[in-house]
Short mmCIF file of C-alpha atoms and ligand atoms in Angstrom, two decimals:
data_model
loop_
_atom_site.label_atom_id
_atom_site.label_comp_id
_atom_site.label_asym_id
_atom_site.label_seq_id
_atom_site.Cartn_x
_atom_site.Cartn_y
_atom_site.Cartn_z
CA MET U 1 -26.50 20.93 -67.63
CA SER U 2 -24.27 22.57 -70.22
CA PHE U 3 -27.26 23.19 -72.52
CA LEU U 4 -28.50 25.75 -70.00
CA LYS U 5 -25.49 27.96 -70.39
CA LEU U 6 -26.11 31.46 -71.56
CA GLY U 7 -22.93 32.26 -73.38
CA GLY U 8 -20.90 30.61 -70.68
CA PHE U 9 -22.73 31.34 -67.47
CA ILE U 10 -25.82 30.44 -65.52
CA PRO U 11 -27.42 33.31 -63.65
CA ALA U 12 -27.35 32.21 -60.03
CA VAL U 13 -30.87 33.12 -59.06
CA ALA U 14 -32.40 31.93 -62.30
CA ALA U 15 -30.78 28.55 -61.79
CA LEU U 16 -32.95 28.03 -58.70
CA SER U 17 -36.08 28.03 -60.77
CA LEU U 18 -34.83 25.95 -63.64
CA SER U 19 -36.13 22.62 -62.43
CA ALA U 20 -39.56 24.15 -61.96
CA ALA U 21 -39.47 25.78 -65.36
CA LEU U 22 -38.39 22.65 -67.13
CA ALA U 23 -40.98 20.32 -65.63
CA GLN U 24 -43.23 20.79 -68.61
CA SER U 25 -44.28 17.27 -69.49
CA ASP U 26 -47.60 16.60 -67.73
CA PRO U 27 -50.64 18.57 -68.79
CA LEU U 28 -52.15 20.86 -66.16
CA SER U 29 -54.95 19.44 -64.01
CA ALA U 30 -58.40 21.02 -64.37
CA GLU U 31 -57.82 22.81 -61.07
CA ASP U 32 -54.46 24.22 -62.14
CA THR U 33 -55.90 25.25 -65.50
CA ALA U 34 -58.62 27.25 -63.77
CA ALA U 35 -56.15 28.81 -61.34
CA ALA U 36 -53.78 29.81 -64.14
CA ALA U 37 -56.62 31.34 -66.17
CA GLU U 38 -57.60 33.34 -63.11
CA ASP U 39 -54.01 34.53 -62.57
CA TYR U 40 -53.78 35.53 -66.22
CA ALA U 41 -57.01 37.55 -66.06
CA ARG U 42 -55.96 39.28 -62.87
CA TYR U 43 -52.29 40.02 -63.51
CA CYS U 44 -51.71 40.01 -67.27
CA ALA U 45 -54.85 40.73 -69.31
CA LEU U 46 -54.66 44.48 -68.59
CA CYS U 47 -51.78 44.83 -71.05
CA HIS U 48 -51.52 41.53 -72.96
CA GLY U 49 -55.28 41.38 -73.68
CA ALA U 50 -58.10 39.07 -72.59
CA GLU U 51 -57.26 36.57 -75.35
CA ARG U 52 -53.44 36.89 -75.05
CA GLU U 53 -53.47 38.78 -78.35
CA GLY U 54 -51.21 41.58 -77.06
CA TYR U 55 -51.48 45.35 -77.51
CA ALA U 56 -54.33 45.97 -75.06
CA ASN U 57 -52.04 48.52 -73.35
CA ASP U 58 -48.44 49.72 -73.32
CA HIS U 59 -47.55 47.89 -76.59
CA ALA U 60 -47.44 44.64 -74.62
CA PRO U 61 -46.53 41.83 -77.05
CA SER U 62 -48.70 38.89 -78.04
CA LEU U 63 -48.48 35.90 -75.72
CA ARG U 64 -49.95 33.49 -78.24
CA SER U 65 -47.75 33.98 -81.29
CA SER U 66 -46.44 30.51 -82.17
CA SER U 67 -42.96 31.84 -82.89
CA LEU U 68 -42.81 33.15 -79.31
CA LEU U 69 -44.16 29.83 -78.01
CA ALA U 70 -41.61 27.90 -80.09
CA PRO U 71 -39.95 24.75 -78.81
CA GLY U 72 -37.27 25.65 -76.33
CA ASN U 73 -38.64 29.09 -75.49
CA ASP U 74 -40.51 28.06 -72.32
CA LEU U 75 -37.54 28.91 -70.13
CA PHE U 76 -37.27 32.34 -71.77
CA MET U 77 -40.99 32.84 -71.07
CA PHE U 78 -40.57 31.80 -67.44
CA ARG U 79 -37.70 34.23 -66.92
CA SER U 80 -39.42 37.09 -68.74
CA ILE U 81 -42.31 36.82 -66.29
CA ALA U 82 -40.19 36.20 -63.20
CA TYR U 83 -37.67 39.03 -63.71
CA GLY U 84 -39.63 41.42 -65.92
CA ARG U 85 -37.92 43.97 -68.13
CA PRO U 86 -36.69 46.80 -65.89
CA GLY U 87 -37.43 50.22 -67.40
CA THR U 88 -40.56 48.93 -69.18
CA PRO U 89 -44.11 48.31 -67.93
CA MET U 90 -43.29 44.58 -67.76
CA ALA U 91 -42.66 44.10 -64.03
CA ALA U 92 -40.94 41.27 -62.19
CA TYR U 93 -43.77 39.02 -61.04
CA ARG U 94 -41.73 36.69 -58.81
CA GLU U 95 -42.31 36.98 -55.08
CA GLU U 96 -38.62 37.47 -54.28
CA SER U 97 -38.64 40.76 -56.19
CA GLY U 98 -41.93 41.96 -54.70
CA GLY U 99 -44.23 40.42 -57.28
CA PRO U 100 -47.36 38.40 -56.48
CA LEU U 101 -46.41 34.98 -57.96
CA SER U 102 -44.41 32.03 -56.63
CA ASN U 103 -42.14 30.10 -58.98
CA ARG U 104 -44.75 27.34 -59.07
CA GLU U 105 -47.46 29.81 -60.08
CA ILE U 106 -45.27 31.33 -62.81
CA ASN U 107 -44.50 27.87 -64.13
CA ARG U 108 -48.20 27.03 -64.12
CA LEU U 109 -48.92 30.23 -66.05
CA VAL U 110 -46.26 29.44 -68.67
CA LYS U 111 -47.64 25.93 -69.12
CA TRP U 112 -51.13 27.35 -69.41
CA LEU U 113 -50.03 29.84 -72.11
CA TYR U 114 -48.63 26.91 -74.09
CA GLU U 115 -51.77 24.85 -73.60
CA GLN U 116 -54.01 27.65 -74.89
CA VAL U 117 -52.78 27.33 -78.46
CA ASP U 118 -54.05 24.56 -80.73
CA THR U 119 -50.99 22.53 -81.56
CA ASP U 120 -48.61 22.27 -78.65
CA PRO U 121 -45.74 24.49 -79.79
CA ARG U 122 -43.44 23.24 -77.06
CA TYR U 123 -42.47 20.27 -79.17
CA ASP U 124 -40.93 20.15 -82.61
CA GLU U 125 -41.77 17.60 -85.32
CA ASN U 126 -39.62 15.00 -83.50
CA GLY U 127 -41.54 15.48 -80.27
CA ASP U 128 -38.56 17.25 -78.67
CA ASN U 129 -38.73 20.38 -76.57
CA ALA U 130 -35.45 21.35 -78.15
CA ARG U 131 -33.32 24.05 -76.59
CA LEU U 132 -31.81 26.42 -79.07
CA PRO U 133 -28.02 26.38 -78.94
CA TYR U 134 -26.52 28.88 -76.52
CA ASP U 135 -23.36 29.64 -78.45
CA ARG U 136 -22.77 33.02 -79.99
CA VAL U 137 -23.89 33.93 -83.50
CA ALA U 138 -20.85 35.41 -85.23
CA GLY U 139 -21.56 38.50 -87.30
CA ASP U 140 -20.28 41.91 -88.27
CA ALA U 141 -21.77 44.27 -85.67
CA SER U 142 -20.98 47.43 -87.65
CA LEU U 143 -22.83 46.07 -90.69
CA GLY U 144 -25.54 45.08 -88.18
CA ALA U 145 -25.80 48.67 -86.96
CA GLN U 146 -26.56 49.79 -90.53
CA VAL U 147 -29.15 47.05 -91.05
CA TYR U 148 -30.69 47.93 -87.69
CA ALA U 149 -30.97 51.64 -88.53
CA ARG U 150 -32.57 50.80 -91.89
CA GLU U 151 -34.92 47.93 -90.95
CA CYS U 152 -35.57 47.95 -87.23
CA ALA U 153 -35.15 51.39 -85.64
CA SER U 154 -38.56 52.65 -86.78
CA CYS U 155 -40.28 50.16 -84.47
CA HIS U 156 -37.67 49.31 -81.83
CA GLY U 157 -36.22 52.83 -81.45
CA PRO U 158 -32.89 54.18 -82.76
CA ASP U 159 -31.06 52.86 -79.68
CA GLY U 160 -33.18 49.79 -79.01
CA GLU U 161 -35.16 51.72 -76.40
CA GLY U 162 -38.47 50.39 -77.71
CA GLY U 163 -41.49 51.90 -79.42
CA THR U 164 -44.23 49.85 -81.03
CA GLY U 165 -41.69 47.01 -80.77
CA THR U 166 -40.13 45.82 -77.52
CA GLN U 167 -36.95 47.22 -75.93
CA LEU U 168 -34.17 45.28 -77.63
CA ALA U 169 -31.38 47.00 -75.68
CA ASN U 170 -32.99 45.92 -72.40
CA GLN U 171 -30.30 44.23 -70.30
CA VAL U 172 -32.61 41.60 -68.84
CA PHE U 173 -33.93 40.73 -72.29
CA LEU U 174 -30.37 40.43 -73.60
CA ILE U 175 -29.37 38.10 -70.76
CA PHE U 176 -32.29 35.72 -71.18
CA ALA U 177 -32.61 35.80 -74.97
CA SER U 178 -29.81 33.73 -76.48
CA ASP U 179 -28.27 34.82 -79.78
CA HIS U 180 -30.11 31.99 -81.52
CA LEU U 181 -33.44 33.03 -80.04
CA ILE U 182 -32.85 36.56 -81.33
CA LYS U 183 -31.73 35.28 -84.72
CA ARG U 184 -34.72 32.97 -85.08
CA THR U 185 -37.08 35.77 -84.10
CA ILE U 186 -35.60 37.99 -86.80
CA GLU U 187 -35.89 35.18 -89.38
CA ASN U 188 -39.43 34.10 -88.53
CA GLY U 189 -40.87 37.29 -87.04
CA ARG U 190 -43.75 36.87 -84.62
CA ASN U 191 -46.79 35.71 -86.53
CA ASP U 192 -49.99 37.72 -85.97
CA THR U 193 -48.04 40.69 -84.59
CA PRO U 194 -46.37 43.72 -86.24
CA MET U 195 -42.96 41.94 -86.08
CA PRO U 196 -42.21 40.93 -89.70
CA ALA U 197 -40.27 37.83 -90.78
CA PHE U 198 -36.97 38.93 -92.32
CA LYS U 199 -35.76 35.61 -93.74
CA ASP U 200 -36.84 36.54 -97.28
CA ARG U 201 -35.86 40.20 -96.96
CA LEU U 202 -32.37 39.94 -95.51
CA GLY U 203 -29.53 37.53 -96.26
CA THR U 204 -27.96 35.31 -93.59
CA GLU U 205 -24.97 37.66 -93.36
CA GLU U 206 -27.23 40.60 -92.56
CA ILE U 207 -29.32 38.64 -90.06
CA ASP U 208 -26.18 37.40 -88.29
CA ALA U 209 -24.82 40.97 -88.36
CA VAL U 210 -27.88 42.50 -86.74
CA THR U 211 -27.91 39.69 -84.14
CA ALA U 212 -24.27 40.48 -83.31
CA PHE U 213 -25.12 44.18 -83.19
CA LEU U 214 -27.89 43.57 -80.62
CA ARG U 215 -25.56 41.37 -78.58
CA SER U 216 -23.02 44.21 -78.57
CA LYS U 217 -25.58 46.28 -76.61
CA ALA U 218 -25.37 43.87 -73.66
CA THR U 219 -23.28 45.37 -70.89
CA GLY U 220 -22.60 42.19 -68.98
CA ALA U 221 -23.92 39.21 -67.16
CA ASP U 222 -25.32 41.09 -64.16
CA PHE U 223 -28.67 42.75 -63.82
CA GLU U 224 -30.60 44.47 -61.09
CA GLN U 225 -33.68 43.30 -59.28
CA PRO U 226 -35.42 45.16 -56.49
CA ALA U 227 -34.44 44.32 -52.93
CA ASP U 228 -36.93 44.08 -50.10
CA THR U 229 -38.32 47.49 -49.11
CA THR U 230 -41.02 47.97 -46.49
CA PRO U 231 -44.08 49.81 -47.79
CA PRO U 232 -45.74 52.50 -45.65
CA ALA U 233 -48.34 51.30 -43.13
CA PRO U 234 -51.94 52.54 -43.60
CA ASP U 235 -51.51 55.23 -40.92
CA GLU U 236 -48.62 56.63 -42.98
CA TYR U 237 -50.51 56.76 -46.30
CA VAL U 238 -51.41 60.47 -46.15
CA ILE U 239 -48.60 62.85 -47.08
CA ASN U 240 -48.73 66.08 -44.98
CA PRO U 241 -51.85 64.96 -43.07
CA ASP U 242 -52.30 68.29 -41.27
CA SER U 243 -52.03 70.43 -44.37
CA PHE U 244 -54.57 71.76 -46.92
CA ASP U 245 -56.07 70.11 -50.01
CA PRO U 246 -54.41 70.72 -53.38
CA GLU U 247 -56.45 72.40 -56.13
CA PHE U 248 -56.41 70.10 -59.11
CA ASN U 249 -57.91 71.00 -62.49
CA LEU U 250 -58.58 67.58 -63.86
CA GLU U 251 -58.43 66.99 -67.59
CA ASP U 252 -61.38 64.84 -68.75
CA GLY U 253 -62.46 64.73 -65.12
CA ILE U 254 -59.64 62.32 -64.19
CA TYR U 255 -56.12 63.34 -65.30
CA VAL U 256 -53.71 65.52 -63.33
CA SER U 257 -50.54 66.76 -64.97
CA ALA U 258 -47.06 66.10 -63.61
CA ALA U 259 -46.56 69.88 -63.25
CA ASP U 260 -49.68 70.22 -61.06
CA LEU U 261 -48.83 67.18 -58.95
CA ASN U 262 -45.29 68.40 -58.44
CA ALA U 263 -46.54 71.88 -57.49
CA ALA U 264 -48.91 70.32 -54.93
CA LEU U 265 -46.08 68.25 -53.45
CA GLU U 266 -43.80 71.30 -53.27
CA ALA U 267 -46.57 73.27 -51.58
CA GLU U 268 -46.81 70.40 -49.05
CA ALA U 269 -50.49 69.81 -49.72
CA ARG U 270 -52.05 66.73 -48.17
CA MET U 271 -52.81 63.77 -50.39
CA VAL U 272 -52.25 60.07 -50.97
CA ILE U 273 -50.18 58.92 -53.93
CA LEU U 274 -50.70 55.37 -55.16
CA ASP U 275 -48.10 53.47 -57.14
CA THR U 276 -50.33 51.07 -59.06
CA ARG U 277 -47.60 49.01 -60.73
CA ALA U 278 -46.60 45.55 -59.51
CA THR U 279 -44.93 46.11 -56.14
CA SER U 280 -41.56 45.03 -57.56
CA TRP U 281 -41.44 48.21 -59.62
CA TRP U 282 -42.45 50.36 -56.62
CA ARG U 283 -39.46 48.85 -54.83
CA MET U 284 -37.15 49.84 -57.72
CA GLY U 285 -38.10 53.49 -57.41
CA HIS U 286 -41.15 55.68 -56.82
CA ILE U 287 -42.46 59.18 -56.23
CA GLU U 288 -41.72 60.12 -52.63
CA GLY U 289 -44.45 59.02 -50.25
CA ALA U 290 -46.19 56.78 -52.82
CA VAL U 291 -47.94 53.70 -51.46
CA PRO U 292 -47.82 50.46 -53.47
CA ILE U 293 -51.41 49.52 -54.29
CA PRO U 294 -51.02 47.44 -57.45
CA TYR U 295 -53.70 47.25 -60.15
CA TYR U 296 -54.33 43.62 -59.16
CA SER U 297 -55.22 44.39 -55.52
CA ASP U 298 -58.39 43.10 -53.87
CA PHE U 299 -60.04 46.49 -53.83
CA ASP U 300 -62.85 45.51 -51.50
CA ASP U 301 -60.21 44.60 -48.92
CA ILE U 302 -58.08 47.71 -49.16
CA VAL U 303 -60.69 50.47 -49.35
CA ASP U 304 -60.93 50.70 -45.57
CA ASP U 305 -57.28 51.78 -45.48
CA LEU U 306 -57.85 54.71 -47.84
CA PRO U 307 -59.35 58.10 -46.93
CA ARG U 308 -62.44 59.29 -48.80
CA ASP U 309 -62.04 63.00 -48.01
CA ILE U 310 -58.43 63.42 -49.15
CA TRP U 311 -57.11 63.53 -52.71
CA ILE U 312 -55.76 60.22 -54.04
CA VAL U 313 -53.55 60.31 -57.13
CA GLY U 314 -52.55 57.08 -58.90
CA TYR U 315 -49.70 56.61 -61.31
CA CYS U 316 -48.06 53.76 -63.19
CA GLU U 317 -45.22 53.20 -65.60
CA CYS U 318 -46.06 54.15 -69.09
CA PRO U 319 -48.21 56.02 -68.99
CA ARG U 320 -51.66 55.26 -67.54
CA ALA U 321 -53.20 51.79 -68.02
CA ALA U 322 -52.66 50.35 -64.54
CA ALA U 323 -53.34 53.68 -62.77
CA GLU U 324 -56.54 54.27 -64.66
CA SER U 325 -57.77 50.75 -63.95
CA THR U 326 -57.03 51.24 -60.24
CA ILE U 327 -58.58 54.70 -59.94
CA ARG U 328 -61.72 53.51 -61.74
CA GLN U 329 -61.98 50.63 -59.24
CA LEU U 330 -61.84 53.20 -56.45
CA ARG U 331 -64.36 55.52 -58.12
CA ARG U 332 -66.76 52.59 -58.45
CA ARG U 333 -66.50 52.31 -54.67
CA GLY U 334 -67.31 55.97 -54.12
CA PHE U 335 -63.86 57.58 -54.03
CA ASP U 336 -64.52 60.84 -55.88
CA LYS U 337 -61.40 62.83 -54.97
CA THR U 338 -59.23 60.71 -57.21
CA ALA U 339 -56.98 61.38 -60.18
CA VAL U 340 -54.54 59.68 -62.55
CA LEU U 341 -51.11 61.13 -63.30
CA TRP U 342 -51.26 61.86 -67.05
CA GLU U 343 -47.59 61.38 -67.87
CA GLY U 344 -46.93 58.24 -65.77
CA ILE U 345 -43.72 57.86 -63.79
CA GLN U 346 -41.54 57.70 -66.89
CA GLY U 347 -42.97 61.00 -68.11
CA TRP U 348 -42.59 62.41 -64.60
CA ALA U 349 -38.93 61.43 -64.45
CA GLY U 350 -38.40 62.67 -68.01
CA LEU U 351 -39.59 66.12 -66.91
CA GLY U 352 -36.95 66.10 -64.19
CA TYR U 353 -39.27 65.66 -61.20
CA PRO U 354 -37.81 63.71 -58.28
CA ILE U 355 -37.94 59.98 -57.73
CA ILE U 356 -36.80 58.00 -54.70
CA LEU U 357 -34.65 55.11 -55.91
CA GLY U 358 -35.07 51.84 -54.04
CA GLU U 359 -32.48 49.31 -53.02
CA VAL U 360 -31.50 46.85 -55.69
CA GLU U 361 -29.77 43.50 -55.63
CA THR U 362 -27.46 42.51 -58.41
CA VAL U 363 -28.32 39.13 -59.84
CA SER U 364 -25.11 37.86 -61.25
CA ALA U 365 -23.54 35.19 -63.31
CA ASP U 366 -22.07 32.94 -60.74
CA GLU U 367 -19.79 30.48 -62.41
C1 LIG R 1 -48.60 46.98 -67.32
C2 LIG R 1 -48.58 46.22 -68.54
C3 LIG R 1 -48.18 44.75 -68.45
C4 LIG R 1 -48.66 43.78 -67.60
C5 LIG R 1 -49.74 43.93 -66.55
C6 LIG R 1 -47.96 42.56 -67.93
N1 LIG R 1 -47.09 42.78 -68.97
FE1 LIG R 1 -45.90 41.38 -69.86
N2 LIG R 1 -45.08 42.82 -71.02
C7 LIG R 1 -45.49 44.14 -71.06
C8 LIG R 1 -44.64 44.87 -71.98
C9 LIG R 1 -44.77 46.34 -72.33
C10 LIG R 1 -43.69 43.94 -72.48
C11 LIG R 1 -42.54 44.23 -73.43
C12 LIG R 1 -41.47 44.95 -72.68
C13 LIG R 1 -40.31 45.36 -73.54
O1 LIG R 1 -40.39 46.40 -74.19
O2 LIG R 1 -39.32 44.62 -73.54
C14 LIG R 1 -44.02 42.66 -71.87
C15 LIG R 1 -43.32 41.48 -72.12
C16 LIG R 1 -43.72 40.23 -71.67
C17 LIG R 1 -43.12 38.97 -72.07
C18 LIG R 1 -41.99 38.80 -73.04
C19 LIG R 1 -42.59 38.52 -74.41
C20 LIG R 1 -41.64 38.64 -75.54
O3 LIG R 1 -42.12 38.82 -76.66
O4 LIG R 1 -40.43 38.57 -75.33
C21 LIG R 1 -43.81 37.97 -71.44
C22 LIG R 1 -43.58 36.48 -71.56
C23 LIG R 1 -44.83 38.62 -70.63
N3 LIG R 1 -44.75 39.99 -70.78
C24 LIG R 1 -45.74 37.95 -69.86
C25 LIG R 1 -46.60 38.58 -68.95
C26 LIG R 1 -47.42 37.87 -68.00
C27 LIG R 1 -47.55 36.35 -67.93
C28 LIG R 1 -48.07 38.82 -67.25
C29 LIG R 1 -48.96 38.60 -66.06
C30 LIG R 1 -48.35 37.86 -64.96
C31 LIG R 1 -47.67 40.13 -67.76
N4 LIG R 1 -46.77 39.93 -68.78
C32 LIG R 1 -48.15 41.34 -67.30
C33 LIG R 1 -46.50 44.72 -70.33
C34 LIG R 1 -47.20 44.10 -69.31
C1 LIG R 2 -43.10 47.11 -88.05
C2 LIG R 2 -42.45 47.15 -86.79
C3 LIG R 2 -41.24 46.27 -86.56
C4 LIG R 2 -40.10 46.19 -87.30
C5 LIG R 2 -39.77 46.93 -88.60
C6 LIG R 2 -39.22 45.28 -86.61
N1 LIG R 2 -39.83 44.81 -85.47
FE1 LIG R 2 -39.05 43.46 -84.18
N2 LIG R 2 -40.78 43.46 -83.12
C7 LIG R 2 -41.84 44.28 -83.39
C8 LIG R 2 -42.89 43.99 -82.44
C9 LIG R 2 -44.22 44.69 -82.34
C10 LIG R 2 -42.41 42.94 -81.61
C11 LIG R 2 -43.17 42.22 -80.52
C12 LIG R 2 -44.05 41.23 -81.24
C13 LIG R 2 -44.93 40.39 -80.37
O1 LIG R 2 -44.46 39.33 -79.93
O2 LIG R 2 -46.09 40.80 -80.12
C14 LIG R 2 -41.07 42.64 -82.08
C15 LIG R 2 -40.25 41.69 -81.51
C16 LIG R 2 -38.93 41.52 -81.82
C17 LIG R 2 -38.01 40.65 -81.12
C18 LIG R 2 -38.34 39.83 -79.89
C19 LIG R 2 -38.13 40.73 -78.69
C20 LIG R 2 -38.70 40.23 -77.40
O3 LIG R 2 -38.92 41.09 -76.52
O4 LIG R 2 -38.93 39.03 -77.25
C21 LIG R 2 -36.79 40.77 -81.72
C22 LIG R 2 -35.51 40.08 -81.33
C23 LIG R 2 -36.95 41.71 -82.81
N3 LIG R 2 -38.26 42.14 -82.83
C24 LIG R 2 -35.94 42.13 -83.64
C25 LIG R 2 -36.13 42.95 -84.74
C26 LIG R 2 -35.07 43.29 -85.67
C27 LIG R 2 -33.62 42.90 -85.51
C28 LIG R 2 -35.64 44.06 -86.64
C29 LIG R 2 -34.99 44.60 -87.88
C30 LIG R 2 -34.29 43.63 -88.70
C31 LIG R 2 -37.05 44.22 -86.30
N4 LIG R 2 -37.28 43.53 -85.15
C32 LIG R 2 -37.95 44.96 -87.03
C33 LIG R 2 -41.96 45.22 -84.39
C34 LIG R 2 -41.05 45.39 -85.41
#
């Protein structure tokens, strides 16, 4: 199995799902195709778009660009969905981290994404689903830093923190994206997305240098995933149940500011706070008292657990897509005392308001 090595290690937990991820040969049955399409619409379309085109919300990338769906990238796709990108709106969707999907369902979704594009991009011209090599790309990281500042920082952020482009300094991305995957992405870009191809703009030395520079941002072979945390039971949903209602002045009839929400919490007003992200991200950390009601919930089933006469405020990561979708579902069902946190939890934390950090497990290179 040496071809699976990521620079000399195999992440222990990821290894469990490898056999599932690699069983790509048979086409999906009609039943599995329908189930995967349903999962996509429910869990992914909010950000990645109804047609997998990307950029519906939160700068989520395209999931149909053929240079993403290149031969050998299916494992990278599987892991991106399973483990998410901590610190971004892309949550961990695997059940073990608090997500809604089993390994089998994630594998089915990856296969489905590949089957949605015309020519099957899993295979190269020889019919091989070729893995890219996992060895390092040697390059001059200090030259790479200059190239990065000149060519990449405007989209990916000066420190790789993301912007219109994805977070390139994300530790989970850097563990699952091999040097050669990064290098090939820089060469070929991602067709039909804002990511340009650099192979005619930069020489090999510069491309290798910027690849080495990105690799130098990786801190190690370990990364964190949320541990199991028990969510509040319905009779614990209301914060300060015996207190008074907060006075919210809603912007556009729906948005509450972080300052107003924080003031209401400090005044110990009664309310319900919904964390509308995938439950894995609620487990990682949340506003105190927040209940995980993800945007993909069966709203008809959960409405009986929610009060209609008490303020309900929803928030999500960055900044509002999942929360707004959830609150609109509730409003359609007659919940009028509802609001969306304008800044999202990242904006909230950026303003210095408190967050309860959850337990995490370190997923480590075990070899
Ligand atoms: C709340 C918005 C949101 C939802 C919902 C969401 N994603 Fe993402 N996804 C993102 C963002 C944002 C990124 C890029 C994160 C970054 O900056 O690294 C991303 C990245 C990815 C990537 C990596 C792509 C690449 O170019 O490297 C894959 C694959 C992916 N998502 C698949 C999915 C699938 C499948 C689902 C549904 C199960 C899903 N996502 C649900 C926002 C979302
Ligand atoms: C005009 C904006 C823009 C510029 C300039 C740009 N990128 Fe990108 N990049 C993007 C976007 C947007 C994506 C996600 C594309 C998609 O798949 O939808 C991306 C994706 C990537 C990815 C894949 C990341 C992932 O999450 O899978 C890598 C690697 C990358 N860019 C590296 C670079 C490097 C290195 C440079 C500079 C040499 C650069 N980019 C310049 C916008 C840009």
